[in-house]
PDB file of C-alpha atoms in Angstrom:
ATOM      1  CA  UNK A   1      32.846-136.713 -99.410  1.00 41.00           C
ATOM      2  CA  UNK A   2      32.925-133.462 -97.262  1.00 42.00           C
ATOM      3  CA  UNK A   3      32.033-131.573-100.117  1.00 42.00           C
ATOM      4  CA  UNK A   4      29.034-133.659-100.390  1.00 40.00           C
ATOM      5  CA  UNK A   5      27.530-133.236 -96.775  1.00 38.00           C
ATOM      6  CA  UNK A   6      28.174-129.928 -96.964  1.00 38.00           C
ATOM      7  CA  UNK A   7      26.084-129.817 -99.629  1.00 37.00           C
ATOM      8  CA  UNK A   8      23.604-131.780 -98.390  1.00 36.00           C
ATOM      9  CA  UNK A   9      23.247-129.672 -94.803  1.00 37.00           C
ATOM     10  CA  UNK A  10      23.619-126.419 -96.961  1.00 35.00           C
ATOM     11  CA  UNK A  11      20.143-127.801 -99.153  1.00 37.00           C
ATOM     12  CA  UNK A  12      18.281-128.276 -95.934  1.00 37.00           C
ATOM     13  CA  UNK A  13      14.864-126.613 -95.055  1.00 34.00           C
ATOM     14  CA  UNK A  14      15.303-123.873 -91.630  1.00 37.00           C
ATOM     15  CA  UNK A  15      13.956-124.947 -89.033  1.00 44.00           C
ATOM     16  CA  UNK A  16      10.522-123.351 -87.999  1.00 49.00           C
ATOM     17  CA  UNK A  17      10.111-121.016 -85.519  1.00 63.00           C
ATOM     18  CA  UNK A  18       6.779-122.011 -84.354  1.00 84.00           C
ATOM     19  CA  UNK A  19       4.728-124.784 -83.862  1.00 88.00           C
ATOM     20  CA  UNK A  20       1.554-123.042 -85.002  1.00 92.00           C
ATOM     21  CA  UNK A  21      -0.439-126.159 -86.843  1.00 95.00           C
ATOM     22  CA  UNK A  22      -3.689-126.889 -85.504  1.00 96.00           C
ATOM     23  CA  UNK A  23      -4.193-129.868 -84.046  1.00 96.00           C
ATOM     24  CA  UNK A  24      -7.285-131.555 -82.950  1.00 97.00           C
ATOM     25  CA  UNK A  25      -8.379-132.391 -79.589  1.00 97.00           C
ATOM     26  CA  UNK A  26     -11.420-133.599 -77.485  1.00 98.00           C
ATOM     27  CA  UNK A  27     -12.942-134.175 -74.032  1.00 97.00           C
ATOM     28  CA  UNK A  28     -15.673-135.503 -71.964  1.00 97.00           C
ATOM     29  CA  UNK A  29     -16.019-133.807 -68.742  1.00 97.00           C
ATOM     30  CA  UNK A  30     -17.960-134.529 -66.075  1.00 95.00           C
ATOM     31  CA  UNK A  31     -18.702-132.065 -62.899  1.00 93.00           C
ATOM     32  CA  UNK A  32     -14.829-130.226 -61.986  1.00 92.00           C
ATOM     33  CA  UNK A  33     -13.110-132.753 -63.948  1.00 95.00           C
ATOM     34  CA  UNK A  34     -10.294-132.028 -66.308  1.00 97.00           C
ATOM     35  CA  UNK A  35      -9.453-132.854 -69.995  1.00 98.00           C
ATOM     36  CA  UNK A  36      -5.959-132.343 -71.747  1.00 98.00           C
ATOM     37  CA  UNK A  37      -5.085-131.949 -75.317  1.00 97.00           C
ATOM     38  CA  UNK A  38      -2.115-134.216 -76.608  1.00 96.00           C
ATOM     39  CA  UNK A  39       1.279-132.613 -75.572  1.00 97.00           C
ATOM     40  CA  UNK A  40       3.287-130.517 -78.639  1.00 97.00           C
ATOM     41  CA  UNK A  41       6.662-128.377 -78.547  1.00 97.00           C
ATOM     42  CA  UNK A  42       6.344-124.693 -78.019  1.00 97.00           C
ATOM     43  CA  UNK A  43       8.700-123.131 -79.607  1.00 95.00           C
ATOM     44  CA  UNK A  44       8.279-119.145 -79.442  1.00 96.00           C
ATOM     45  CA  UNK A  45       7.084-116.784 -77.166  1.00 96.00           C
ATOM     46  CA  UNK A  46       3.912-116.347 -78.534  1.00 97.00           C
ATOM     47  CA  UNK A  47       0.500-117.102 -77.105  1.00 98.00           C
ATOM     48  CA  UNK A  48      -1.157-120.352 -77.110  1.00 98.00           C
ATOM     49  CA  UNK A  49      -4.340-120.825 -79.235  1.00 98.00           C
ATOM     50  CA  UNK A  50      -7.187-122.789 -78.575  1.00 98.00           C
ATOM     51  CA  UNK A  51     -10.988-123.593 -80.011  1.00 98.00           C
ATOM     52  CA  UNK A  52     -13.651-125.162 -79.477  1.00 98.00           C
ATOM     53  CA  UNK A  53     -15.299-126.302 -81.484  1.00 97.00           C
ATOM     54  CA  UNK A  54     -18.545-127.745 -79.987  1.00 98.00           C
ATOM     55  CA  UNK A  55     -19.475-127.984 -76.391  1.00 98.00           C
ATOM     56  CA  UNK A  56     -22.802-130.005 -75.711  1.00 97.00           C
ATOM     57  CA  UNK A  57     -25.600-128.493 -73.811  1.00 95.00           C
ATOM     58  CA  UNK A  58     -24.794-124.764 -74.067  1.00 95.00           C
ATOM     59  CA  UNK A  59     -22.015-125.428 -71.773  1.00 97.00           C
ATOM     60  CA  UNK A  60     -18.447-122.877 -71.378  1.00 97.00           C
ATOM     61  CA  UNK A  61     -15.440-124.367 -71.025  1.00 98.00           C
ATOM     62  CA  UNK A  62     -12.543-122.493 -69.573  1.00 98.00           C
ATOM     63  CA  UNK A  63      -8.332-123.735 -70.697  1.00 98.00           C
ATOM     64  CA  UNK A  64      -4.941-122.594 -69.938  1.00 98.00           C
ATOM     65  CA  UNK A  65      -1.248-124.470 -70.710  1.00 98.00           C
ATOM     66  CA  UNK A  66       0.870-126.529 -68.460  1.00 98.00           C
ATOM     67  CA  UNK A  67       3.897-127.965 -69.195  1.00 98.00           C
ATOM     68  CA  UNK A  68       4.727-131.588 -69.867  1.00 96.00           C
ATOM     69  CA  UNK A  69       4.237-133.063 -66.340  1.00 96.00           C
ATOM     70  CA  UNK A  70       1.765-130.212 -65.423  1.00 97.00           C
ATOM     71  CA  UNK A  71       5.050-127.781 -64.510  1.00 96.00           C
ATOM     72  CA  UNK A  72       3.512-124.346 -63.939  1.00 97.00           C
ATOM     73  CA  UNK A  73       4.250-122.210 -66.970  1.00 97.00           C
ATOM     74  CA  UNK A  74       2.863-118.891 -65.519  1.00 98.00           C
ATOM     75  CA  UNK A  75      -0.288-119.444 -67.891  1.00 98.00           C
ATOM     76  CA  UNK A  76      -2.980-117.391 -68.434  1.00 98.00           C
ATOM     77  CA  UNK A  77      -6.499-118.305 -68.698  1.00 98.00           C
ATOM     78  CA  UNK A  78      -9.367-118.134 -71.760  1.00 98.00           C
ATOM     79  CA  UNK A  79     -13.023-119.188 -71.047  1.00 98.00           C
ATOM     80  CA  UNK A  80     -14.748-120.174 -74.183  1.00 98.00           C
ATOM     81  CA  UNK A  81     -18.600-121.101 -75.406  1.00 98.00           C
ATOM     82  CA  UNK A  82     -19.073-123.527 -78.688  1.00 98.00           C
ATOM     83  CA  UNK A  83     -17.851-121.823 -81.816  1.00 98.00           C
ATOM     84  CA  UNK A  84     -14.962-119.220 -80.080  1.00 98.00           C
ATOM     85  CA  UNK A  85     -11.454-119.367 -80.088  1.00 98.00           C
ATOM     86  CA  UNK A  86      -8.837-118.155 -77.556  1.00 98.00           C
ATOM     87  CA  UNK A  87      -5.265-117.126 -76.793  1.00 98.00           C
ATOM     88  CA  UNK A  88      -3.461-117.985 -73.748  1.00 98.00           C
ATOM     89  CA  UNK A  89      -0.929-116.511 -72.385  1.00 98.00           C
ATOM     90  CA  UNK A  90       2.237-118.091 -70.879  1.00 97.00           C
ATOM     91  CA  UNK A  91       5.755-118.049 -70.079  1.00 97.00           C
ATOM     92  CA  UNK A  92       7.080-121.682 -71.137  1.00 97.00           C
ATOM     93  CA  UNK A  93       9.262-120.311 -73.583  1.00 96.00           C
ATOM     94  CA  UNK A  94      10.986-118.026 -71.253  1.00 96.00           C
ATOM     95  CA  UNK A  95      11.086-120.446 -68.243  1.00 95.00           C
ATOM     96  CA  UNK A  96      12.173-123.443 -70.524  1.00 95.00           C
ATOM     97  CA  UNK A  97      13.334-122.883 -73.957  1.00 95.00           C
ATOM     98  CA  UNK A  98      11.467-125.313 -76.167  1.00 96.00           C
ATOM     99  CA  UNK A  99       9.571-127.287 -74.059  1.00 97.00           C
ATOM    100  CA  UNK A 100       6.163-130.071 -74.728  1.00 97.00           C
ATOM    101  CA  UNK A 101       2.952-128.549 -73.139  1.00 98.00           C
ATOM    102  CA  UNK A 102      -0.651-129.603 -73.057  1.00 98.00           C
ATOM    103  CA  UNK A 103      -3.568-127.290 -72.394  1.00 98.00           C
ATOM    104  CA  UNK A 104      -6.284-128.338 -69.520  1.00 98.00           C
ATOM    105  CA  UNK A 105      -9.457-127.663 -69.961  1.00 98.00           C
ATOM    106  CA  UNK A 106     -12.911-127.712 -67.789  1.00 98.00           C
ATOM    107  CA  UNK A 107     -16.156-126.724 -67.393  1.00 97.00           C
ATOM    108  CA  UNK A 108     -16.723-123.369 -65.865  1.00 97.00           C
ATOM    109  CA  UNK A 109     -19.355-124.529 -63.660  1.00 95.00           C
ATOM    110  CA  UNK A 110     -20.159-127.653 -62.142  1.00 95.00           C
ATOM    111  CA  UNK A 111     -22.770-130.138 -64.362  1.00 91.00           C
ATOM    112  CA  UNK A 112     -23.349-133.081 -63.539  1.00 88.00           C
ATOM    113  CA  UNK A 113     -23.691-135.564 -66.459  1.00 91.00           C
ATOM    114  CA  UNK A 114     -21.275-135.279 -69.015  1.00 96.00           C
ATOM    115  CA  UNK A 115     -19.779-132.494 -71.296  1.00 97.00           C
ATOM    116  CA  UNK A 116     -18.710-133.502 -74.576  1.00 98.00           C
ATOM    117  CA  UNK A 117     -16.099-130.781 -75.949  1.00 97.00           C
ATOM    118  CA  UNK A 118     -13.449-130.673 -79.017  1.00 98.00           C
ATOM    119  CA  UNK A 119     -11.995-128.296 -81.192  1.00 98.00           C
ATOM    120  CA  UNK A 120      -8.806-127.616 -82.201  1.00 98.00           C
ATOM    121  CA  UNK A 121      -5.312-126.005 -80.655  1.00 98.00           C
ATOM    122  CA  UNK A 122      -1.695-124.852 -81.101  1.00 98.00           C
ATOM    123  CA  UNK A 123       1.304-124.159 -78.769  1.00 97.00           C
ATOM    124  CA  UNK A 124       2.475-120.855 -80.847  1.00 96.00           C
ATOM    125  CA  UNK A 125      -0.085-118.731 -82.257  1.00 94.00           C
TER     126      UNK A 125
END
């Protein structure tokens, strides 16, 4: 039986070192407010990466990381128009270890009406 689940843990994929997948996420923003993606693990030191994808009217959008219950992570911040892509630096690894995070994101000016905004994102890069 030991032999066996030995085996069995010996046969076993690593674990990854980074949570790099892209996942999707949107907003709809209106004047300052604020949008979060859908909290993941980060689980290197590496920069966070963030796109978007489309933002309606011309609009820039600005993002940076915060930790599960919006704990400061020392992150830095990328302002983006439709079609770019980002890194963002932080220190959640460092601080915490492996740790969920989220990043915010919001207009870079005030509108009124409504900003529609998605793309896609990652914890490690």
């Amino acid at each position: 039986m030991i032999a066996i689940a030995a085996a069995s843990v010996s046969l076993a994929a690593p674990a990854s070192a980074a949570n790099r997948a892209k996942s999707p996420w949107s907003a709809y923003l209106i004047g300052w407010s604020t949008g979060d993606t859908p909290n993941r693990q980060k689980q290197d030191r590496s920069a966070g990466y963030i796109s978007a994808g489309s933002i309606s009217g011309g609009r820039a959008i600005k993002a940076w990381m915060l930790g599960f219950a919006n704990e400061d992570v020392e992150s830095g911040t990328v302002t983006l128009s439709s079609g770019q892509h980002g890194y963002v630096t932080n220190q959640t690894f460092q601080k915490y270890g492996r740790k969920q995070v989220h990043m915010r994101v919001q207009t870079t000016k005030y509108y009124s009406g409504q900003t529609e905004t998605s793309g896609d994102w990652s914890p490690d890069s």
